[in-house]
mmCIF file of C-alpha atoms in Angstrom:
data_model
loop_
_atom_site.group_PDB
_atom_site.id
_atom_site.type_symbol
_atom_site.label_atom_id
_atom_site.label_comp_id
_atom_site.label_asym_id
_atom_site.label_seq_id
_atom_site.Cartn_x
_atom_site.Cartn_y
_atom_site.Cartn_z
ATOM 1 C CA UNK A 1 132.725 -46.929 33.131
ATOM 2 C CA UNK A 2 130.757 -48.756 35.991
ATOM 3 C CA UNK A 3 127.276 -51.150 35.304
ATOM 4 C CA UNK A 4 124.414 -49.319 35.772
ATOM 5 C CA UNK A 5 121.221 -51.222 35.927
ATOM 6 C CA UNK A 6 117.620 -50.092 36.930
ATOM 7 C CA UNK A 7 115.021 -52.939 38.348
ATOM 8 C CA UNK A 8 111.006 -52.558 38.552
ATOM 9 C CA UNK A 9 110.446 -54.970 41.808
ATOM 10 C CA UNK A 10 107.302 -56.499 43.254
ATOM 11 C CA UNK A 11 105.989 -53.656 46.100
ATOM 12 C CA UNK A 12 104.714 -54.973 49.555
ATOM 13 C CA UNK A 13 101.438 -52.902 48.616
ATOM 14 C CA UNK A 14 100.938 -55.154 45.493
ATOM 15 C CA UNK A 15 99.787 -53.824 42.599
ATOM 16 C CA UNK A 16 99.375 -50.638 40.701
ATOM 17 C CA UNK A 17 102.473 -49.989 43.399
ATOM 18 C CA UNK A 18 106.164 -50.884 41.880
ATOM 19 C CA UNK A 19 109.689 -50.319 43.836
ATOM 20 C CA UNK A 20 112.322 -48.957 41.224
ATOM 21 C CA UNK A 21 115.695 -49.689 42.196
ATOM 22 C CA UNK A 22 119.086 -48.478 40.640
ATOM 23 C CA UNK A 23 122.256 -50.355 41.451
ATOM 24 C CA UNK A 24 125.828 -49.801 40.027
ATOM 25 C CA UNK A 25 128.057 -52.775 39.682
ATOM 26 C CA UNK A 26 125.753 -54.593 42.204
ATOM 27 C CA UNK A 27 125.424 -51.869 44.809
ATOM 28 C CA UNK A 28 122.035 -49.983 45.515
ATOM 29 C CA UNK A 29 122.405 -46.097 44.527
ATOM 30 C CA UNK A 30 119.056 -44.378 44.175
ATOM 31 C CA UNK A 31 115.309 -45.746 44.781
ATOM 32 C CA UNK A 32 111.815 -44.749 44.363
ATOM 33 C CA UNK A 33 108.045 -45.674 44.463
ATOM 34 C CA UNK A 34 105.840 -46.101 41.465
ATOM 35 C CA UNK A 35 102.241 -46.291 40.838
ATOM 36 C CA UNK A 36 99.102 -45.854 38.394
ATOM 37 C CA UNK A 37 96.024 -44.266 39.072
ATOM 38 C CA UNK A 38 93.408 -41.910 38.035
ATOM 39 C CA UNK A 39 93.340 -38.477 38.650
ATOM 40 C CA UNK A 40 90.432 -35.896 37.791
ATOM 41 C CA UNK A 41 90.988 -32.834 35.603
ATOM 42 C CA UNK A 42 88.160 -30.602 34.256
ATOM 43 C CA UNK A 43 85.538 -33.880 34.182
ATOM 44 C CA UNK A 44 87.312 -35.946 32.583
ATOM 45 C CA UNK A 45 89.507 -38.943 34.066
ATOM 46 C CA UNK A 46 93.060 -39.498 33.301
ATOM 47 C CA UNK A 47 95.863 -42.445 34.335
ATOM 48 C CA UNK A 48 98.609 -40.701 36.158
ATOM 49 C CA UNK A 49 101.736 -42.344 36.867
ATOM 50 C CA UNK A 50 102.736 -41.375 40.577
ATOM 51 C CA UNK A 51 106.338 -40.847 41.587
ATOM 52 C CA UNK A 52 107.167 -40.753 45.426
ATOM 53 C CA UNK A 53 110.099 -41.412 47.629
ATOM 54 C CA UNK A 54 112.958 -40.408 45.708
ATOM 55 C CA UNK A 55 116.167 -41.133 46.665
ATOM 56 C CA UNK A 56 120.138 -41.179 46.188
ATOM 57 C CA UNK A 57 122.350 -42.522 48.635
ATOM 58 C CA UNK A 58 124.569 -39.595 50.424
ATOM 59 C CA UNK A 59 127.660 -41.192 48.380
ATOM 60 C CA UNK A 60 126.551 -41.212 45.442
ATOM 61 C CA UNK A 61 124.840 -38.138 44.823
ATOM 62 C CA UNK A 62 126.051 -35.995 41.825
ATOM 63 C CA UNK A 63 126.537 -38.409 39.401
ATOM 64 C CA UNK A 64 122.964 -38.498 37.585
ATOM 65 C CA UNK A 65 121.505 -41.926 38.571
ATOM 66 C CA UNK A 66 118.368 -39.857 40.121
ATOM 67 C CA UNK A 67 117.739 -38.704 36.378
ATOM 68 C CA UNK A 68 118.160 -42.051 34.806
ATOM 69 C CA UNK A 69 115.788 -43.314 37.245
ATOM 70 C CA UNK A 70 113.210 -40.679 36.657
ATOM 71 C CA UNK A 71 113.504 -40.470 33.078
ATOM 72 C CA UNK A 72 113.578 -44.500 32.965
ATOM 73 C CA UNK A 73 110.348 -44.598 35.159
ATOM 74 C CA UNK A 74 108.860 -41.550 32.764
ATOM 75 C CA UNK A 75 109.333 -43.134 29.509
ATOM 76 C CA UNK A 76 108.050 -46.248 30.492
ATOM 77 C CA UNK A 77 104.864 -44.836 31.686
ATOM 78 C CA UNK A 78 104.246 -42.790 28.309
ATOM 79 C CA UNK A 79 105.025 -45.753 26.326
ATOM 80 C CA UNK A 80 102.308 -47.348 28.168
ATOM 81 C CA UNK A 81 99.675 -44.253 27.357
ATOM 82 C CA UNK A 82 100.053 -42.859 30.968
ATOM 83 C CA UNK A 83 99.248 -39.044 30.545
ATOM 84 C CA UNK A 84 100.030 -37.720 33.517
ATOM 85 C CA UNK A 85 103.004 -37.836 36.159
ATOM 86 C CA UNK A 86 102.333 -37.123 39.479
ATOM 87 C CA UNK A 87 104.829 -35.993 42.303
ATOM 88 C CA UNK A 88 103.923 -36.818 45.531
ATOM 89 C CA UNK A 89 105.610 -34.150 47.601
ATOM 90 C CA UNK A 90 108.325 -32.262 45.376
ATOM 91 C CA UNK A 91 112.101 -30.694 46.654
ATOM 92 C CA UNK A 92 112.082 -27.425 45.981
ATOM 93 C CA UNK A 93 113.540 -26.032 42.782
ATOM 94 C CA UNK A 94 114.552 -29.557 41.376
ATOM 95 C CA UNK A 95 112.108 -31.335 39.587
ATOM 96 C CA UNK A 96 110.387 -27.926 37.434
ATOM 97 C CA UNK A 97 113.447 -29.448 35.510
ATOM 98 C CA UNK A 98 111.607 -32.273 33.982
ATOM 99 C CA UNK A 99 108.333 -30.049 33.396
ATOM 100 C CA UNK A 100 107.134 -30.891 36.668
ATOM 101 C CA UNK A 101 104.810 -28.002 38.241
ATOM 102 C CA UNK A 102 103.032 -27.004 40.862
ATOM 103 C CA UNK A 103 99.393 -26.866 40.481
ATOM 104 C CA UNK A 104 97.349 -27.643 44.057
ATOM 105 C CA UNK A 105 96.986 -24.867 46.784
ATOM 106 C CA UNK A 106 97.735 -26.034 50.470
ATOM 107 C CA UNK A 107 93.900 -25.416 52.398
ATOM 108 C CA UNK A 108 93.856 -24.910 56.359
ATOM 109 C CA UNK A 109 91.223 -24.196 58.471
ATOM 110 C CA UNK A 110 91.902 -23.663 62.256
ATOM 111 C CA UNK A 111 89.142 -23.627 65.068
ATOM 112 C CA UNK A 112 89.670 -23.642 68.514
ATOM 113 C CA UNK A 113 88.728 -26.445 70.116
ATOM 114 C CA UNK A 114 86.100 -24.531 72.235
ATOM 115 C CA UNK A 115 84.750 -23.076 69.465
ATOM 116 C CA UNK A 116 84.593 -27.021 67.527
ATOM 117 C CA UNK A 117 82.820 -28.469 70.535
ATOM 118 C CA UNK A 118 79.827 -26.005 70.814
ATOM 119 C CA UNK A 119 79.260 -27.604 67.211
ATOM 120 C CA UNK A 120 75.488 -29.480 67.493
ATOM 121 C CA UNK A 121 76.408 -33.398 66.828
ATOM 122 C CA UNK A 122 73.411 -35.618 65.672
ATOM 123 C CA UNK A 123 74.694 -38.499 64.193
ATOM 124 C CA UNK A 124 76.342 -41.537 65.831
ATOM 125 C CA UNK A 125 80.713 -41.602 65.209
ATOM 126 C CA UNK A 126 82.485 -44.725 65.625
ATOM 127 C CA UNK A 127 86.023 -45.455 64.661
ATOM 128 C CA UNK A 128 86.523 -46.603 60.988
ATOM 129 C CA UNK A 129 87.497 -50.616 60.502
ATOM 130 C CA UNK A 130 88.682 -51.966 57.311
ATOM 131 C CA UNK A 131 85.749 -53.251 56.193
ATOM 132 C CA UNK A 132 84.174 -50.059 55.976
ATOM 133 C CA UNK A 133 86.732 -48.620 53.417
ATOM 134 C CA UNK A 134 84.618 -49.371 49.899
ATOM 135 C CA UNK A 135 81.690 -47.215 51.357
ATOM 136 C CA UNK A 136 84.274 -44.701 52.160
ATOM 137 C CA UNK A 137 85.837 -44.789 49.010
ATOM 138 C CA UNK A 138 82.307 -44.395 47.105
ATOM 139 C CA UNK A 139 81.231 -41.667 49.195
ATOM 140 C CA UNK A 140 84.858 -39.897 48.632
ATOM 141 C CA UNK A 141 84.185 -40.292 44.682
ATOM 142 C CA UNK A 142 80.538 -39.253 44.836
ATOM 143 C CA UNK A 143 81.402 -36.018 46.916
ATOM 144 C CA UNK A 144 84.790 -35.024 44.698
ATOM 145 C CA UNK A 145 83.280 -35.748 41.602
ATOM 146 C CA UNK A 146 83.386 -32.277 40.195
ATOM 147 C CA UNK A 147 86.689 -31.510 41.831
ATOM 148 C CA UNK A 148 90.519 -31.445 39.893
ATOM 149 C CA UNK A 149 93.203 -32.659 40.941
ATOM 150 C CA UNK A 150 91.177 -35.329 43.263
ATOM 151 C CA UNK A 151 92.529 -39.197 42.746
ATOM 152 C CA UNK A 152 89.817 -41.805 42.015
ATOM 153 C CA UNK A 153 89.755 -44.396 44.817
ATOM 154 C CA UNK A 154 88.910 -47.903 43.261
ATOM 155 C CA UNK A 155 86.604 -48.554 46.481
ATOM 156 C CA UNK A 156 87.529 -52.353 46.220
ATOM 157 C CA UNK A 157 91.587 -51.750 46.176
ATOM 158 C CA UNK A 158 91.845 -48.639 48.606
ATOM 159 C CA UNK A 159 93.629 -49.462 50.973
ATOM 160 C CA UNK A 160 92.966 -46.324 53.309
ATOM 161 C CA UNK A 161 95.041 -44.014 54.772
ATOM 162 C CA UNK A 162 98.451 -44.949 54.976
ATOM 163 C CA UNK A 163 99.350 -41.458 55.994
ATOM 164 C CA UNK A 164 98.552 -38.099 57.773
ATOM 165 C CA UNK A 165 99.834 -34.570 57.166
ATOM 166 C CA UNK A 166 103.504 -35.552 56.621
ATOM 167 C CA UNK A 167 105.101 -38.203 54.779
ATOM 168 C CA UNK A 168 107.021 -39.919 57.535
ATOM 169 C CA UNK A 169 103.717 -40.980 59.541
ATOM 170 C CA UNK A 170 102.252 -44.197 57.947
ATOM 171 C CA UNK A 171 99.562 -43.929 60.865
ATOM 172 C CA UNK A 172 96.520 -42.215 60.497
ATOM 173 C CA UNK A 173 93.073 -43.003 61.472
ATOM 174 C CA UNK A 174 89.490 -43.048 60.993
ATOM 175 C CA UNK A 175 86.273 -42.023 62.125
ATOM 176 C CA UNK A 176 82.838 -42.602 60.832
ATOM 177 C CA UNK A 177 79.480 -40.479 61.315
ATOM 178 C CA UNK A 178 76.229 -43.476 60.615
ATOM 179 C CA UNK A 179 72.868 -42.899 59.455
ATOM 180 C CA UNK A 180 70.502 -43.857 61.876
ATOM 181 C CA UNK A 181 69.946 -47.012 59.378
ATOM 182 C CA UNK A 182 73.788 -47.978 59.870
ATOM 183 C CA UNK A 183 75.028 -46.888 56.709
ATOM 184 C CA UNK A 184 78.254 -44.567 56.709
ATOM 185 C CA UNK A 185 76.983 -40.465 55.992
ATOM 186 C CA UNK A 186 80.449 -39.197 56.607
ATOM 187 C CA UNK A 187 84.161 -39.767 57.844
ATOM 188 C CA UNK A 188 87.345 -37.846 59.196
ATOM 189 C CA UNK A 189 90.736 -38.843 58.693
ATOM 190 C CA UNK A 190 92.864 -37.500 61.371
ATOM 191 C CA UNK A 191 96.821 -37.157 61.341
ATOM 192 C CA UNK A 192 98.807 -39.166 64.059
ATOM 193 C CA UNK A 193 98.564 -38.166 67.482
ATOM 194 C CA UNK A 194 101.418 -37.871 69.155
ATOM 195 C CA UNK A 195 101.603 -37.206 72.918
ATOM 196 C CA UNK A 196 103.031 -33.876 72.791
ATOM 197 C CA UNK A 197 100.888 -32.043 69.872
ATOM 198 C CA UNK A 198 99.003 -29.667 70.693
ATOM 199 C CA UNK A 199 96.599 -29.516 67.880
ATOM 200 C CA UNK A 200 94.813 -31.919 65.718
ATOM 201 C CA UNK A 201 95.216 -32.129 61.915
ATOM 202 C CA UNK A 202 92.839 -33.653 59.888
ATOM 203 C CA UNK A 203 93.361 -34.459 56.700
ATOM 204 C CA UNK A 204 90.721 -35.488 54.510
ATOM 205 C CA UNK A 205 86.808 -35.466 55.648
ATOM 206 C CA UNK A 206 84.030 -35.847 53.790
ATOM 207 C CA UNK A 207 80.008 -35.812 54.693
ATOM 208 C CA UNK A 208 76.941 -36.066 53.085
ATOM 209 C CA UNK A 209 74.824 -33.231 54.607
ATOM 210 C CA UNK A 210 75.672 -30.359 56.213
ATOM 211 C CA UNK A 211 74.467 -31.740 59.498
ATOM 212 C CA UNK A 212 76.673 -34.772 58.925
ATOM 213 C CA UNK A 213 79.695 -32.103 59.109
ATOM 214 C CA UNK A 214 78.904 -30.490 62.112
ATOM 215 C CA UNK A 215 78.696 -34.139 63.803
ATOM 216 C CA UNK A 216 82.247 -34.636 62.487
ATOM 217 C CA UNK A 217 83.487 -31.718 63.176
ATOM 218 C CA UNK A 218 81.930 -31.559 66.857
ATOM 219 C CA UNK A 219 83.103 -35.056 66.924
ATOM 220 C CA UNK A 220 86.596 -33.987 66.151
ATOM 221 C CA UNK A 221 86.417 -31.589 68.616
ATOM 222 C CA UNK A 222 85.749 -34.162 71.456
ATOM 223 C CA UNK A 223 88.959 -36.214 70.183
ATOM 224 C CA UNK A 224 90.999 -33.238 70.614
ATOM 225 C CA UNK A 225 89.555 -32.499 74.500
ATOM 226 C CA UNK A 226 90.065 -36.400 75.380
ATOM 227 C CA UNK A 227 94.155 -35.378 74.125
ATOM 228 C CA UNK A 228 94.070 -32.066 75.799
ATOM 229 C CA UNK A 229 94.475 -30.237 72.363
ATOM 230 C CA UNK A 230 93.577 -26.185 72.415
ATOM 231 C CA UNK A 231 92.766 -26.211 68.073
ATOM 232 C CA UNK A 232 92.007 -28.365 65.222
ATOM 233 C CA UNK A 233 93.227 -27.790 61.945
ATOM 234 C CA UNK A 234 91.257 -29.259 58.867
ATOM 235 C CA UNK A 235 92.854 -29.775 55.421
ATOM 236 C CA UNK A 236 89.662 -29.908 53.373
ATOM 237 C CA UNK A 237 88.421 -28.607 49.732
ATOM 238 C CA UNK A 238 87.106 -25.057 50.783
ATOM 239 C CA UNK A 239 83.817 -26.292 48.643
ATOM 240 C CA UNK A 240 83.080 -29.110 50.302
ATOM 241 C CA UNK A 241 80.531 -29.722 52.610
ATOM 242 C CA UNK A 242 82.749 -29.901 55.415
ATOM 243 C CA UNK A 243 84.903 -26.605 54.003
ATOM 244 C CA UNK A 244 81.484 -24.740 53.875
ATOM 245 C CA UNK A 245 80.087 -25.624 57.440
ATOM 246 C CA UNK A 246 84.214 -24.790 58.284
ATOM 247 C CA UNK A 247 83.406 -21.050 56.795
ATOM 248 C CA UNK A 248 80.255 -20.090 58.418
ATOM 249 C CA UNK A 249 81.359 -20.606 61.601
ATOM 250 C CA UNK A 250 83.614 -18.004 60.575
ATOM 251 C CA UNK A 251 86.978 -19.752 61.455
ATOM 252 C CA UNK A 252 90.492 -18.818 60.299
ATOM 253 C CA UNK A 253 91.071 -20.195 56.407
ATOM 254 C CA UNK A 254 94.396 -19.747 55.227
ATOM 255 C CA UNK A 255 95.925 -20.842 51.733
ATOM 256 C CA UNK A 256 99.124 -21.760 49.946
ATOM 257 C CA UNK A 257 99.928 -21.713 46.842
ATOM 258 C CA UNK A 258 103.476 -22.796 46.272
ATOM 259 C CA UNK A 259 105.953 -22.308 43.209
ATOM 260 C CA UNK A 260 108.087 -25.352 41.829
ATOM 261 C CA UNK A 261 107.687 -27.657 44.807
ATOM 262 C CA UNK A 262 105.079 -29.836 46.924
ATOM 263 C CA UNK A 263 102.136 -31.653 44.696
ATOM 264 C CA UNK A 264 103.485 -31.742 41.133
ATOM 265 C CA UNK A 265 102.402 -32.584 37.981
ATOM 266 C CA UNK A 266 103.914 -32.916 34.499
ATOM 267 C CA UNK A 267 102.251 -33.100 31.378
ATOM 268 C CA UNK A 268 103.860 -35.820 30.054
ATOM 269 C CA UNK A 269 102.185 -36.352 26.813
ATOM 270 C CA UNK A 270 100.237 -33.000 26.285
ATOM 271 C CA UNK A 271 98.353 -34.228 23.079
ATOM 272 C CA UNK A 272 96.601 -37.129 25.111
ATOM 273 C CA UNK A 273 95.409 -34.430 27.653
ATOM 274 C CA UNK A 274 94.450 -31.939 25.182
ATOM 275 C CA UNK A 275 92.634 -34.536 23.146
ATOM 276 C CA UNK A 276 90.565 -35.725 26.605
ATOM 277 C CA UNK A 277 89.910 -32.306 27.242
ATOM 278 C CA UNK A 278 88.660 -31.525 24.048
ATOM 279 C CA UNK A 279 84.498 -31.862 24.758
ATOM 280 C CA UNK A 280 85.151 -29.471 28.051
ATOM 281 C CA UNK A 281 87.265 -27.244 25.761
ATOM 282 C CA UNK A 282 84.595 -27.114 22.726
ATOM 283 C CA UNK A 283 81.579 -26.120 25.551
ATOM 284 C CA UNK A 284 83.873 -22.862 27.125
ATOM 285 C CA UNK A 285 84.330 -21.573 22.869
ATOM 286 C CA UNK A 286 81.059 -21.618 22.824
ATOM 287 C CA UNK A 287 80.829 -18.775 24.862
ATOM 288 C CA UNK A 288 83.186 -16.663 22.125
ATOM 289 C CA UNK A 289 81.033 -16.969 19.652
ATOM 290 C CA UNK A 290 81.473 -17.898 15.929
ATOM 291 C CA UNK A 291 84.136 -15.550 15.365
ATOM 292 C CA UNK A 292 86.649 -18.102 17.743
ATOM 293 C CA UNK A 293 89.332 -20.422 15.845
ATOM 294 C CA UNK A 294 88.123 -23.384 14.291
ATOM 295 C CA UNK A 295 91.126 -24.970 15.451
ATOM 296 C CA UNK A 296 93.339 -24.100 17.917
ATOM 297 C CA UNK A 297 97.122 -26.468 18.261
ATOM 298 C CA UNK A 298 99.249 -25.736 21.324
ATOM 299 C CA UNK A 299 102.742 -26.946 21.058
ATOM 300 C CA UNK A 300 104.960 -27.601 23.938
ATOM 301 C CA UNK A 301 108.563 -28.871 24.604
ATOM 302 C CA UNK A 302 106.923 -32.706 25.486
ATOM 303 C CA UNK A 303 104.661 -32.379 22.255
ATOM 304 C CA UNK A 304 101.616 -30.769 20.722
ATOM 305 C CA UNK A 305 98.100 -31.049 20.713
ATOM 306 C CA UNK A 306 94.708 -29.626 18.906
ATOM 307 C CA UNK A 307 91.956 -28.332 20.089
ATOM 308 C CA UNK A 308 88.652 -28.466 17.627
ATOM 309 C CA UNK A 309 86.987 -25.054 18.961
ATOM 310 C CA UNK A 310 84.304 -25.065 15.770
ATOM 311 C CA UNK A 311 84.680 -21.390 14.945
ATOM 312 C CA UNK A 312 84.498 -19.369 11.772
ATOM 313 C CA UNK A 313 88.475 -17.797 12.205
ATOM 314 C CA UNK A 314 91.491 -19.065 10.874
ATOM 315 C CA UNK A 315 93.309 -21.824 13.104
ATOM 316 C CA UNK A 316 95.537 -20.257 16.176
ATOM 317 C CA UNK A 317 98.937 -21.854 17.311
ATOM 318 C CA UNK A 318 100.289 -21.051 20.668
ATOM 319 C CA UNK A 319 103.512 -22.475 22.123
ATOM 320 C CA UNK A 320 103.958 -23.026 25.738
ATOM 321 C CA UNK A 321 106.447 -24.434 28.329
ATOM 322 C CA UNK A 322 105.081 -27.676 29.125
ATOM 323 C CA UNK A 323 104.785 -26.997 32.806
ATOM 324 C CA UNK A 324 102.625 -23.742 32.178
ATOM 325 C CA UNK A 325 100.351 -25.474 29.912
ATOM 326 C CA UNK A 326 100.085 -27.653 33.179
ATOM 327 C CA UNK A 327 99.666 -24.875 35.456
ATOM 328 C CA UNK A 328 96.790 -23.582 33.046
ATOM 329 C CA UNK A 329 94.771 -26.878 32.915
ATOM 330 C CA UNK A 330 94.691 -27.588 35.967
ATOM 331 C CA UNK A 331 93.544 -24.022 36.920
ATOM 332 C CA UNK A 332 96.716 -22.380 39.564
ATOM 333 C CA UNK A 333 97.375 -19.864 37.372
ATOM 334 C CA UNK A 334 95.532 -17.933 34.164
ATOM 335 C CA UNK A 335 96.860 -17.182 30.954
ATOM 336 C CA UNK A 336 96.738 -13.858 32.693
ATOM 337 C CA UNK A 337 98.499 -14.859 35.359
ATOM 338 C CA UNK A 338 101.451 -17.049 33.686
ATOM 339 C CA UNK A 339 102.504 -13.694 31.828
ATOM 340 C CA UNK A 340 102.820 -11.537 34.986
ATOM 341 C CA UNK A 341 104.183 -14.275 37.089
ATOM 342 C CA UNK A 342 106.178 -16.369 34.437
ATOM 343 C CA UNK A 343 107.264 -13.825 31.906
ATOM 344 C CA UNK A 344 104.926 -15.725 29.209
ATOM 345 C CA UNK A 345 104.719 -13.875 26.085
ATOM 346 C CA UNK A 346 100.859 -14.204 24.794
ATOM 347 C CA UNK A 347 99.666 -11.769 22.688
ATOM 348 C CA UNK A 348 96.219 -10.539 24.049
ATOM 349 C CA UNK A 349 94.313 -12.330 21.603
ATOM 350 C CA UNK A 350 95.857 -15.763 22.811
ATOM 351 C CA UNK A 351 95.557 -14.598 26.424
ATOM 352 C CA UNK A 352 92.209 -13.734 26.268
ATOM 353 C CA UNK A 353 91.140 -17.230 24.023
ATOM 354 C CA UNK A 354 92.966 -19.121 26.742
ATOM 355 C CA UNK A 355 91.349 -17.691 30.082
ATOM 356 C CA UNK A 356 88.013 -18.579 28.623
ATOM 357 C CA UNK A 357 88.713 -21.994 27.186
ATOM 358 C CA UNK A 358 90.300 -22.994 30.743
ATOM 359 C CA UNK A 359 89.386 -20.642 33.714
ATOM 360 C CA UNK A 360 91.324 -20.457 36.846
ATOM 361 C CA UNK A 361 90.055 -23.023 39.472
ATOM 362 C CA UNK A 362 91.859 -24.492 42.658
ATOM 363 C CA UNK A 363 92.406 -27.834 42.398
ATOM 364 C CA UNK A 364 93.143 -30.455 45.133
ATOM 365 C CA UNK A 365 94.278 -33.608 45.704
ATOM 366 C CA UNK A 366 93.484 -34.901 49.818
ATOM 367 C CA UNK A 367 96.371 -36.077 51.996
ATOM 368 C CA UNK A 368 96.039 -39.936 52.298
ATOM 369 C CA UNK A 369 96.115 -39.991 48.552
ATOM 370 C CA UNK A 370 99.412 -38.407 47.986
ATOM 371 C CA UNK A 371 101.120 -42.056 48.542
#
């Protein structure tokens, strides 16, 4: 038997941020980063416990001290009421094993950089400064307010981009578009630029008009000349304002949507999240019509939960894998779609109550708030 301890230390970020630390008989094994804070889903807000950076030491590996971590940091969290878990940036085909799924699409549009700088610019772009990150954290919540998926940047402890496109590059930056009153309209975050890329990646953007976008993007456009870049690539919410102008100029939009890896999330007390969901839930029955379930309870391997639907029928009990009840709330797949892809057996009834209650949507969380 050896002495295996796990420590919550104080992070260099401060707080919500935590370092978790495993040792065995005084030696570090395995580590990871922890965090609370709100993610969107449906309209309503929820506290999500964020997992990121884990790790076991190449000589200790196979002996389950990544699991006693994770489970450790898990438990702790739901004792505390957290919902949610999200996983910043999953390994393939490992976590699904703690009821972690996928539920976020990967967005790209690419434009030549040509095509970028014919873009009409009218507003004035500077480069972003700390100071300016509360009004860039309002603006952020005002224009993803009806989005899922989306964290909730408390605008007076964001602490901005720590990252680009990949988790490795701690240095992104900013630019802002300005009214002609001063006051920040828009702003692009734009991946590191390295001196032998040859396109640049933006990763989050976000304007208040469409004319703010095209300054942004046109702006981009001029970065990527001064760096002798051919194309641009923007990560952005296909919706947004900056998606939309993106689309009608026609540019090349391609999506991912991958299976038991990247942005995860698990469920991890699936009562709390059915209960918070319950108003949103209660509006789509209205749409079936008296003769829906009064009551509809969907029980999972992590727990259960009701779901008051107000109908005239009997009450309706469905049982679902925790992490395709997460897939389903947060819109990646349909009932529909969980029985073709999953092998989930729904009879139609169930299939058909549960597309209407929650509908497929893409949800989407932006890169500099994935850690």
């Amino acid at each position: 038997m050896y002495d295996r301890i796990i420590k919550f230390l104080p992070h260099e970020l401060g707080l919500p941020w935590e370092q978790v630390r495993v040792e065995v008989d005084g030696e570090l094994v395995s580590w990871m980063q922890t965090f609370t804070v709100p993610h969107r889903l449906r309209g309503v807000t929820l506290e999500s416990a964020g997992v990121v950076g884990v790790h076991t030491d190449d000589a200790h590996q196979m002996r389950g001290h990544m699991r006693f971590m994770l489970e450790t940091v898990l438990e702790r969290a739901e004792r505390r009421g957290v919902p949610l878990s999200m996983l910043y940036g999953g390994v393939a085909d490992v976590y699904h094993r703690w009821a972690y799924a996928t539920v976020m699409p990967e967005f790209r549009f690419s434009i030549s950089t040509r095509r970028a700088e014919a873009v009409p610019g009218s507003h004035r772009i500077r480069a972003g400064e700390p100071a300016d990150r509360p009004a860039i954290a309002r603006l952020y919540n005002r224009e993803t307010a009806g989005m899922t998926g989306v964290r909730v940047r408390e605008p007076e402890r964001w602490l901005g981009p720590r990252q680009g496109l990949y988790f490795g590059r701690l240095d992104a930056w900013v630019q802002v578009a300005l009214s002609d009153d001063g006051r920040i309209v828009g702003y692009c975050i734009g991946d590191q630029i390295e001196g032998d890329a040859e396109r640049l990646d933006i990763v989050d953007a976000q304007a208040t008009s469409s004319a703010v976008a095209g300054s942004l993007i046109r702006a981009m456009a001029e970065e990527a000349i001064r760096h002798r870049m051919g194309s641009l690539d923007f990560h952005v919410y296909p919706t947004g304002r900056v998606g939309r102008y993106l689309q009608n100029l026609d540019v090349s939009m391609t999506t991912e949507r991958p299976i038991s890896r990247a942005q995860m999330v698990r469920l991890s007390l699936p009562g709390a999240v059915l209960e918070a969901l319950q108003p949103y839930a209660r509006e789509q029955a209205e749409a079936l019509g008296p003769g829906r379930p009064g009551r509809l309870t969907i029980e999972t391997e992590l727990g259960s939960g009701d779901l008051a639907l107000g109908g005239e029928a009997p009450a309706r009990k469905i049982r679902l894998a925790a992490g395709d009840l997460c897939e389903l709330l947060f819109g990646y797949r349909s009932a529909e779609e969980l029985r073709e892809i999953h092998g989930v057996r729904l009879a139609e009834r169930d299939l058909e109550l549960l597309d209407v209650l929650f509908p497929r949507l893409d949800a989407y969380c932006y890169w500099p708030d994935r850690y």
